[in-house]
Coordinates of C-alpha atoms and ligand atoms in Angstrom, one line a residue:
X10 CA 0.0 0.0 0.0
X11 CA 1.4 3.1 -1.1
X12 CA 0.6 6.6 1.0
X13 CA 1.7 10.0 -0.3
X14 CA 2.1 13.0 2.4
X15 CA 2.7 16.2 1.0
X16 CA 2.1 19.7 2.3
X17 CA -1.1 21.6 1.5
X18 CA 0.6 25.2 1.7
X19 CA 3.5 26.9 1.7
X20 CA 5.8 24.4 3.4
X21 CA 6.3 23.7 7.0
X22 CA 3.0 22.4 7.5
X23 CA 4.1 19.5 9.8
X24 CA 4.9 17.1 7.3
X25 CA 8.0 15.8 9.5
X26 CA 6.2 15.1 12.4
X27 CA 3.1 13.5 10.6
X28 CA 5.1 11.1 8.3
X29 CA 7.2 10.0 11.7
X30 CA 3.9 9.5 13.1
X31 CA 2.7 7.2 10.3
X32 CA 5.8 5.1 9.7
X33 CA 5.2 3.3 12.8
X34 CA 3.2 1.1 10.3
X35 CA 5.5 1.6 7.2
X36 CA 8.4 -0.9 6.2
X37 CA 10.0 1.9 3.5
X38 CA 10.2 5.5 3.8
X39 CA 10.7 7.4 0.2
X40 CA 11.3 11.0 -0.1
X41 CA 10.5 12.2 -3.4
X42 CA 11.5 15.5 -4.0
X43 CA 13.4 18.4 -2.6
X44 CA 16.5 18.8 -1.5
X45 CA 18.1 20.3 1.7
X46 CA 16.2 23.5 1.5
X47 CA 13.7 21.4 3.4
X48 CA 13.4 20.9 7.1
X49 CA 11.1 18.5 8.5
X50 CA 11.2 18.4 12.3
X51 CA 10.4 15.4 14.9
X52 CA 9.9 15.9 18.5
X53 CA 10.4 12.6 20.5
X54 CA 10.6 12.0 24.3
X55 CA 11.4 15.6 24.6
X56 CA 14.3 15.4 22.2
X57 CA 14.1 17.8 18.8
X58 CA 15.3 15.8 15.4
X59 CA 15.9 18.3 12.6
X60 CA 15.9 16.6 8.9
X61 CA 17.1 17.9 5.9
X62 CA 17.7 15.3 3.2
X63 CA 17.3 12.3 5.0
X64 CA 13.7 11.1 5.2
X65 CA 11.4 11.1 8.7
X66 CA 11.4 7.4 9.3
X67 CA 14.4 7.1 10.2
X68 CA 14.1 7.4 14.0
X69 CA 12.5 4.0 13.9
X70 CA 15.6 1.4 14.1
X71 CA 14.0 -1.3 11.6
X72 CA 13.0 1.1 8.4
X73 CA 14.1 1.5 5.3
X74 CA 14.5 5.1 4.5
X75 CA 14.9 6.3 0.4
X76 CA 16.4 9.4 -1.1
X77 CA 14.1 9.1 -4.1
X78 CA 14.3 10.2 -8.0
X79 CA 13.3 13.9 -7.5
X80 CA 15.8 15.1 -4.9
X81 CA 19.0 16.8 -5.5
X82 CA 21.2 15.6 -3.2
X83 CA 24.1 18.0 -2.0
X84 CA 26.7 15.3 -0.2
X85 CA 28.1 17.3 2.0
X86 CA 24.8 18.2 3.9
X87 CA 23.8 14.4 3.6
X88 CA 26.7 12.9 5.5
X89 CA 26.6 16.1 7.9
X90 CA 23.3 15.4 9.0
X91 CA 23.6 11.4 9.0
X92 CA 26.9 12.4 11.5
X93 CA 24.5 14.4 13.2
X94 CA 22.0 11.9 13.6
X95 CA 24.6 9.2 14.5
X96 CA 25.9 11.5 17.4
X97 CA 21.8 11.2 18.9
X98 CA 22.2 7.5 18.9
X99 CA 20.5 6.5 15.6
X100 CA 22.4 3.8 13.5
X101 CA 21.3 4.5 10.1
X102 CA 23.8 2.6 8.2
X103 CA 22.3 0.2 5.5
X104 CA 19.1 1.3 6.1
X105 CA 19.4 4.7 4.6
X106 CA 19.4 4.0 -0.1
X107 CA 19.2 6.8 -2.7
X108 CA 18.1 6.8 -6.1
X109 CA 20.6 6.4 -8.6
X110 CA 18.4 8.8 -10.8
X111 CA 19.0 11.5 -8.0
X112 CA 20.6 14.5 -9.1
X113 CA 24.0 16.0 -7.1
X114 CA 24.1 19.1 -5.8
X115 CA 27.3 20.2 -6.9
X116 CA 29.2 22.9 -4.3
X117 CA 29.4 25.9 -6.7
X118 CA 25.3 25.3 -7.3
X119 CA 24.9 27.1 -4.3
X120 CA 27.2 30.5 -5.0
X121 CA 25.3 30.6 -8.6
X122 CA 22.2 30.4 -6.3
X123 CA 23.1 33.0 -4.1
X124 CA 24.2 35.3 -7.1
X125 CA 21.0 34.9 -9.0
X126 CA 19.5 36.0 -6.0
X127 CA 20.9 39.3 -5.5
X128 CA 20.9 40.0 -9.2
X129 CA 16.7 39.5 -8.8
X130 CA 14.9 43.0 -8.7
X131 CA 12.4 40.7 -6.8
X132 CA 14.6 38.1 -5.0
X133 CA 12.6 34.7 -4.2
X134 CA 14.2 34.3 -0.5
X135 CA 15.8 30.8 -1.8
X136 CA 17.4 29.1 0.6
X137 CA 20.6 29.1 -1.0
X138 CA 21.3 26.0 -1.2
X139 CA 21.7 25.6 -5.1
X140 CA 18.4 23.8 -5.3
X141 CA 17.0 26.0 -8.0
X142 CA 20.2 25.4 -10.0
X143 CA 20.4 22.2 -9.4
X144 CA 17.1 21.6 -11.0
X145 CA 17.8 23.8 -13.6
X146 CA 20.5 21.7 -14.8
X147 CA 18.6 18.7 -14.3
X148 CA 16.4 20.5 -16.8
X149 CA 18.9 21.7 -19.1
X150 CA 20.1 17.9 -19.0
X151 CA 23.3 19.2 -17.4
X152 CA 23.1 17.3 -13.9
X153 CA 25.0 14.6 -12.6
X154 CA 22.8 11.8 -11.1
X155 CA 24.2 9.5 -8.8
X156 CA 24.2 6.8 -11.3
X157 CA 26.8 8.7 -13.5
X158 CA 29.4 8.7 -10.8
X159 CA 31.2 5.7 -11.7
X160 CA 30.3 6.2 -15.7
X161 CA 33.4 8.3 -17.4
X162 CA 31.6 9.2 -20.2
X163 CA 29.0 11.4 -18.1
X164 CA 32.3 13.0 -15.9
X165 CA 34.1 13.6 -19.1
X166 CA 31.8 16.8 -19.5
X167 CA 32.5 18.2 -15.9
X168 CA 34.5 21.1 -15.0
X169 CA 38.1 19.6 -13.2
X170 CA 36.6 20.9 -10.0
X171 CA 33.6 19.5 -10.3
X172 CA 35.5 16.0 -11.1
X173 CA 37.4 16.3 -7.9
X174 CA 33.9 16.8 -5.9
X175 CA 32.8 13.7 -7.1
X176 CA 35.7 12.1 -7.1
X177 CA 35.5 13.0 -3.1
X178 CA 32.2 11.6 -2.4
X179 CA 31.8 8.3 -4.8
X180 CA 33.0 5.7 -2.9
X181 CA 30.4 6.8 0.0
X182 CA 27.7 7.2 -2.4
X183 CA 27.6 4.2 -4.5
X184 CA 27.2 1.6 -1.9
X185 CA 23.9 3.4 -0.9
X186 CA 22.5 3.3 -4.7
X187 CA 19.2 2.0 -5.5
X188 CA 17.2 1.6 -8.8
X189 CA 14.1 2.2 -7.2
X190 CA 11.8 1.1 -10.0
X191 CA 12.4 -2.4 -9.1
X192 CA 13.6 -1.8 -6.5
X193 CA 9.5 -0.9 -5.0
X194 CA 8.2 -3.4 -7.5
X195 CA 10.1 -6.6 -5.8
X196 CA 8.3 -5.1 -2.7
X197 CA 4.4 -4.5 -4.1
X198 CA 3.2 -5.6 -1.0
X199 CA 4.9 -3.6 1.7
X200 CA 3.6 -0.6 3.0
X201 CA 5.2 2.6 1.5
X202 CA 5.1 6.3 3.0
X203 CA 6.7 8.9 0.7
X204 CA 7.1 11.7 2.1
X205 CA 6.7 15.4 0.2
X206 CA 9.1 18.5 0.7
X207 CA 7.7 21.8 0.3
X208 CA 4.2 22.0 0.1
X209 CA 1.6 22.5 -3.0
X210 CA 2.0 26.1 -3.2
X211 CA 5.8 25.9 -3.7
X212 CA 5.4 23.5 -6.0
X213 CA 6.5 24.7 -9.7
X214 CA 3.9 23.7 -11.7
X215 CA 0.8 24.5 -9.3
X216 CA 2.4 27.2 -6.9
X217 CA 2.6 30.6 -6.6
X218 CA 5.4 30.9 -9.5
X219 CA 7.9 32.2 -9.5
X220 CA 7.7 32.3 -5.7
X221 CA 8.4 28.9 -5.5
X222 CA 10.6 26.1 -5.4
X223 CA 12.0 24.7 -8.2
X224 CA 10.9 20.5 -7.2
X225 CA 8.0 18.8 -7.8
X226 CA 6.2 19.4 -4.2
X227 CA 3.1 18.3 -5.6
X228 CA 0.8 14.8 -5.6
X229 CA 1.7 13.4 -9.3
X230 CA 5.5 13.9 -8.1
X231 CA 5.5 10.5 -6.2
X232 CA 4.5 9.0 -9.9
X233 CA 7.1 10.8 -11.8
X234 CA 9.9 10.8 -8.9
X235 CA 9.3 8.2 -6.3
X236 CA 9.3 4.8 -8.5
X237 CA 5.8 4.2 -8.6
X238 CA 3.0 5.1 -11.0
X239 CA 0.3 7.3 -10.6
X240 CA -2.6 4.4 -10.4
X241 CA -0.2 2.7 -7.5
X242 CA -0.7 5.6 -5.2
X243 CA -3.8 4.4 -2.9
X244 CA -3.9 7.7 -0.9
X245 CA -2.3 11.2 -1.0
X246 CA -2.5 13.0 2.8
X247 CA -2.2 16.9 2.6
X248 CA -0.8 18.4 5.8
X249 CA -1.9 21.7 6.5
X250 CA -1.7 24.4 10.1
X251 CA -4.7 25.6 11.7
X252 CA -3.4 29.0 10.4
X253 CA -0.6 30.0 7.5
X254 CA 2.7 30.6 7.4
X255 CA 5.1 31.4 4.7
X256 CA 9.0 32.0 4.4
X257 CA 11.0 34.2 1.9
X258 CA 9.3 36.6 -0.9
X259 CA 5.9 36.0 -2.6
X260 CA 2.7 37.2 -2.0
X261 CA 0.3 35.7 0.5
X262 CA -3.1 37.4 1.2
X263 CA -4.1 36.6 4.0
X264 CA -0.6 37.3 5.9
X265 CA -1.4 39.6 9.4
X266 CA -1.0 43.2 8.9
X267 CA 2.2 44.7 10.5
X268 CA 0.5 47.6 11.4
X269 CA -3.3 46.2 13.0
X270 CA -2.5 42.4 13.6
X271 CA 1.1 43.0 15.1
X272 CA 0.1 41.9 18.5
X273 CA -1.7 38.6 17.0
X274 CA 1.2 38.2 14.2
X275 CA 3.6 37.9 17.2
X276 CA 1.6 35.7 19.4
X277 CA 1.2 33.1 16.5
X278 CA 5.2 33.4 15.5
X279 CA 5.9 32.9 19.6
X280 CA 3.2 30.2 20.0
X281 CA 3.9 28.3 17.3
X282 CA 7.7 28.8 17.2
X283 CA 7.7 29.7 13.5
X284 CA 10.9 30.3 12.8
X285 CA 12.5 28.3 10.0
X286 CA 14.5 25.2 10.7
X287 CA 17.0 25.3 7.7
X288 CA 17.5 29.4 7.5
X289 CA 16.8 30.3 11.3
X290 CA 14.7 32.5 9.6
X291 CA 10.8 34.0 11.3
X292 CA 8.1 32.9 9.3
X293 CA 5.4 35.1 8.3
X294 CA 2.2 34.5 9.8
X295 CA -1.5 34.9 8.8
X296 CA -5.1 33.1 8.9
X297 CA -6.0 29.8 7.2
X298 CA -6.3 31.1 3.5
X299 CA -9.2 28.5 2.4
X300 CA -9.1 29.2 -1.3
X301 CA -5.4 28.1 -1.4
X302 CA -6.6 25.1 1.0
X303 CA -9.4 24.1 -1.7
X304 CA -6.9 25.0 -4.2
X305 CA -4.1 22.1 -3.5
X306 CA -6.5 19.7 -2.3
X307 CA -8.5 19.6 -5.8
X308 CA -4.9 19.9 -7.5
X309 CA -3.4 16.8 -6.1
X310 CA -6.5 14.6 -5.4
X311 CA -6.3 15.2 -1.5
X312 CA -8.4 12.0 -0.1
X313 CA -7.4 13.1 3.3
X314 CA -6.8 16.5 5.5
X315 CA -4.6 16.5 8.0
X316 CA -4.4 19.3 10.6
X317 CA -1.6 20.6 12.5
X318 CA -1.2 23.2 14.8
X319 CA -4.7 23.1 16.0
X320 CA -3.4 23.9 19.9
X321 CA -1.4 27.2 18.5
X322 CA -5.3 28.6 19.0
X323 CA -5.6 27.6 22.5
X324 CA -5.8 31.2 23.9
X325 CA -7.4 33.0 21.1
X326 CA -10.8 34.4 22.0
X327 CA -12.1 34.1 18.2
X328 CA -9.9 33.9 15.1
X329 CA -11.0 34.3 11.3
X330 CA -9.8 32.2 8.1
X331 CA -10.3 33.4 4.4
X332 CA -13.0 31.9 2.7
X333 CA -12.4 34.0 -0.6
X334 CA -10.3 36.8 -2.1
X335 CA -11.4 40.8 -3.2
X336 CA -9.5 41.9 -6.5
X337 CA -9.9 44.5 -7.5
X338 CA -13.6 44.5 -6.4
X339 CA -14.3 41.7 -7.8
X340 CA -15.3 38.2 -5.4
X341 CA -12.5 35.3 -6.1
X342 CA -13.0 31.9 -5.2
X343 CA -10.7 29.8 -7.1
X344 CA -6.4 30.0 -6.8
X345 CA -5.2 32.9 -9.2
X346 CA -1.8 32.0 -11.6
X347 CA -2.2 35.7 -11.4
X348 CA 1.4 37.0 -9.0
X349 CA -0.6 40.6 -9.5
X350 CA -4.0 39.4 -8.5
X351 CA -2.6 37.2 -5.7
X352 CA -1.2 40.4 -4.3
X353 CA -3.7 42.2 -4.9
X354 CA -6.1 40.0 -3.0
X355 CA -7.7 41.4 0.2
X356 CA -9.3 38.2 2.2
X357 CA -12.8 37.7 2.8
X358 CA -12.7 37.2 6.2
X359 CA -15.2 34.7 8.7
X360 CA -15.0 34.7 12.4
X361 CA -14.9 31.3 14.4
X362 CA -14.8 31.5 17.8
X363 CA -12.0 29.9 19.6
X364 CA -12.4 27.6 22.6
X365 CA -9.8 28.8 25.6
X366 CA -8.5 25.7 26.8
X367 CA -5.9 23.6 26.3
X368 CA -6.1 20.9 23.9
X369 CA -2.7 19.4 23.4
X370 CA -3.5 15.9 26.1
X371 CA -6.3 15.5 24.0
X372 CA -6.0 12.2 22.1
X373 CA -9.3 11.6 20.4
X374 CA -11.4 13.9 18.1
X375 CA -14.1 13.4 21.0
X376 CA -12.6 15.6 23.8
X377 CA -11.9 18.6 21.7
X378 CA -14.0 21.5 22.5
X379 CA -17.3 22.3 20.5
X380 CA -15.5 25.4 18.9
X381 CA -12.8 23.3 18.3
X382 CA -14.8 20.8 15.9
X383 CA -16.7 23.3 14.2
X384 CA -13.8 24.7 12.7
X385 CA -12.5 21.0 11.7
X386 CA -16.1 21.1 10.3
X387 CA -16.2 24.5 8.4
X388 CA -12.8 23.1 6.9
X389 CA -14.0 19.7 5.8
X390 CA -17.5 21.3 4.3
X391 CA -15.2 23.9 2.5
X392 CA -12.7 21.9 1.1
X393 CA -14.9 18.9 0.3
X394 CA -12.4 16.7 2.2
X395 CA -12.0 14.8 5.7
X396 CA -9.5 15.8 8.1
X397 CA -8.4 12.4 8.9
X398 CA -5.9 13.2 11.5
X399 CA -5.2 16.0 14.2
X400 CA -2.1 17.2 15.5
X401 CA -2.2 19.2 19.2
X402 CA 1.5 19.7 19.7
X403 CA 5.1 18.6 18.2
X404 CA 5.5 15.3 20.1
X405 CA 4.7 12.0 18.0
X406 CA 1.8 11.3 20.9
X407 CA 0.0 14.8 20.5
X408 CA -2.0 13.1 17.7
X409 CA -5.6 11.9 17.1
X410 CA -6.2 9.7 14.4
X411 CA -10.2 9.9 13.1
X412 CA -9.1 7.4 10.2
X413 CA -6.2 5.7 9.8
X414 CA -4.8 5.9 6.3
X415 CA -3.7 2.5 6.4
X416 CA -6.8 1.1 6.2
X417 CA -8.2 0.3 3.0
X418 CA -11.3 1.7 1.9
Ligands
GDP780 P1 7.7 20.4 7.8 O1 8.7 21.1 7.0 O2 6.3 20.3 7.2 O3 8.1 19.0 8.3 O4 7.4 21.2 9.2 P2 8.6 21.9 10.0 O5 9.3 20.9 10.9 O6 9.5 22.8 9.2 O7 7.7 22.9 10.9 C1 6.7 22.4 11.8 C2 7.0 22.9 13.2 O8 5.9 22.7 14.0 C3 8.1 22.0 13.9 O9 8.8 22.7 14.8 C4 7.2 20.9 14.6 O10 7.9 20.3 15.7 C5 6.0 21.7 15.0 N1 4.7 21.0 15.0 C6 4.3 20.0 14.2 N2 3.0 19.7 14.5 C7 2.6 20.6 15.5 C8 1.4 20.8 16.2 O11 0.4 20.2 16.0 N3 1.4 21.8 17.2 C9 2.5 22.5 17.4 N4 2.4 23.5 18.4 N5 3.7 22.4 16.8 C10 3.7 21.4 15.8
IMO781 P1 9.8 22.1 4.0 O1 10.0 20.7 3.3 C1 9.2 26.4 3.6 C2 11.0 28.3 0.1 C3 12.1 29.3 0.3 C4 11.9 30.3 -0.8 C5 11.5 29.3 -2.0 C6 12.6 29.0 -2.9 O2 10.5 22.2 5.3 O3 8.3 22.4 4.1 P2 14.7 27.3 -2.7 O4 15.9 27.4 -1.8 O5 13.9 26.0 -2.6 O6 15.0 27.7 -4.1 O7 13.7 28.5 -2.2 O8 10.9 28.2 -1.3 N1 11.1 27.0 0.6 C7 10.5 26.5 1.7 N2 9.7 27.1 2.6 N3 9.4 25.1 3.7 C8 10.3 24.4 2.9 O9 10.5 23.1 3.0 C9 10.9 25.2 1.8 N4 11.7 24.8 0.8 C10 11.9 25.9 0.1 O10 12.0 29.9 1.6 O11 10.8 31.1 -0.5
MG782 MG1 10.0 22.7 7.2

């Protein structure tokens, strides 16, 4: 059985934390896109596990864990963060495999990164990482994959430094090669989790381009990228927060207004510790943008909603979400392609009111407050689609599964 999770907005949705949560039940673990511009976070027993390139399974001691066809791979931050996660006490070697259709990273990917950046009139906010670069030579049909490292015809191109680079890294890299194609196929039967970067409205096909990230963040990229085909994906998951946030440049409607939402901008940024976990950097904050929400779920065949963040509301008296956008005077309901419009667009706004408790011990949908599951409710009549899972907090436990993917329907 194969499960996609991917992020429903702009990233940092929780998609860490929720595909740790639902490996527990997985045997393989496949990342599909991305690179280390991504940062998924797991909070377990009180200690904080911050993931780059490596995919969120691999806390568990018996997984498989896949770098998959999509990602561009930049070996110096892989083997840094596997060091890292060796110095916590996780043995990861032989269960961590990577595409040999990955692409590299190569080091001067990320200065070209950096100076496209601040040759932009309208810089993105990359990470500056080289993902965009990478991708672009992917494009060109300039990248190195890891299956070309031990092919001298493909190296033959390559500036000498670049030769050296790989020269450095191959014998590390090729022992941990997979071709994944079969590699899943001998394995039909297991269950699979692969895990999105980014989030639907980064993606750069359906996002808010060119405020976006150069990978496939979307559904249909575990069918070009993670080995399967489309018909072999039995459910896609979208992770999205009880509210939105957003990091670097683009526009984003319903962010809070610096000058009459300061106070609320900052409780949400404080509450929900939105700062990013690769850059360091805050996050901007605003309300639960619906029309986005609607948006990615009808874009990548969402069968289930899954909802983070819900506790971040704990001590909010009432609290609004945008359930369509003003242009120009005119009523939008439906995800402009429009970088003008979408910044342009004033949110219609509608109140809920919030519930003042705590609700991060709760463990079933059943003891949330009433106010509680009438926004789950507004969300699910809006979007059309269940929220199948709850998340109350960063720790594994501070979930409440309504359905379990798992389970066939
Ligand atoms: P990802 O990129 O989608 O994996 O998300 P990040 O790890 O970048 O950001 C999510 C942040 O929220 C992390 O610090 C998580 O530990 C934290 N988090 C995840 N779920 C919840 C939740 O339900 N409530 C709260 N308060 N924090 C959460
Ligand atoms: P996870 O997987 C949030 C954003 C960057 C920038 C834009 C392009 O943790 O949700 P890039 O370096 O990819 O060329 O930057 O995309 N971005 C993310 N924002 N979460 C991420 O990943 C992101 N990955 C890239 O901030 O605006
Ligand atoms: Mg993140």
């Amino acid at each position: 059985m194969n499960i996609a999770v991917i992020g429903a907005q702009w990233g940092d949705e929780g998609k860490g934390k929720i595909v740790d949560y639902l490996a527990a039940d997985a045997r393989l673990i496949v990342r599909f896109s991305g690179g280390a511009n991504a940062g998924h976070t797991i909070v377990l027993g009180g200690e904080q596990y911050a993931l780059h390139l490596v995919p969120s399974g691999i806390l568990y001691p018996d997984k498989i864990v896949i770098l998959g066809s999509g990602m561009v791979i930049d070996p110096e931050a892989l083997f840094s963060e596997l060091a890292s996660l060796e110095a916590k006490g996780i043995d990861w070697k032989g269960r961590v495999l990577i595409s040999d259709r990955a692409h590299l990273v190569l080091p001067r990917y990320r200065k070209i990164d950096k100076d496209m950046e601040s040759s932009r009139r309208k810089p993105i906010g990359t990470t500056g990482r080289g993902i965009g670069v990478a991708y672009a030579m992917k494009a060109s049909r300039d990248g190195i994959r890891i299956a070309d490292l031990d092919d001298p015809t493909r190296l033959e191109n390559l500036e000498a430094e670049d030769v050296a680079f790989v020269n450095a890294w191959r014998e590390r890299l090729m022992p941990m090669a997979v071709d994944l194609v079969p590699y899943l196929r001998a394995r039909k039967n297991a269950y699979v989790l692969f895990e999105g970067a980014q989030g639907a409205l980064l993606d750069i096909d359906t996002g808010s381009y060119p405020f976006v990230s150069s990978g496939m963040s979307c559904a249909a990229g575990v069918a070009a990228q993670g080995g399967i085909g489309p018909r072999a994906i039995n459910r896609v998951l979208g992770v999205f927060k009880a509210y939105s946030t957003r990091v670097g440049n683009g526009p984003f409607p319903t962010e809070f207004n610096p000058n009459s939402q300061s106070a609320l901008d900052k409780f949400i940024r404080e509450t929900g510790r939105e700062y990013g976990v690769t850059t360091g950097r805050p996050r901007r904050c605003g309300y639960l943008d619906l029309v986005a929400l609607r948006y990615a779920c009808t874009a990548n065949s969402i069968d289930h909603l899954v909802l983070t963040h819900l506790d971040v509301y704990d001590e909010l008296d009432e609290f609004e979400a945008c359930i369509a956008y003003r242009v120009r005077g005119k009523i939008v309901e439906d995800f402009p392609a429009s970088v003008r419009d979408l910044s342009e667009a004033e949110p219609v706004l509608r109140k809920f009111r919030g519930w003042k408790k705590a609700i991060g011990a709760c463990r079933t949908f059943e003891d949330l407050p009433l106010e509680a599951k009438a926004y789950v409710a507004y969300i699910e009549e809006y979007t059309e689609t269940p929220i199948g899972i709850i998340s109350v907090g960063s720790d594994r436990n501070a979930t409440m599964v309504r359905e379990s993917p798992w389970i066939r329907s």
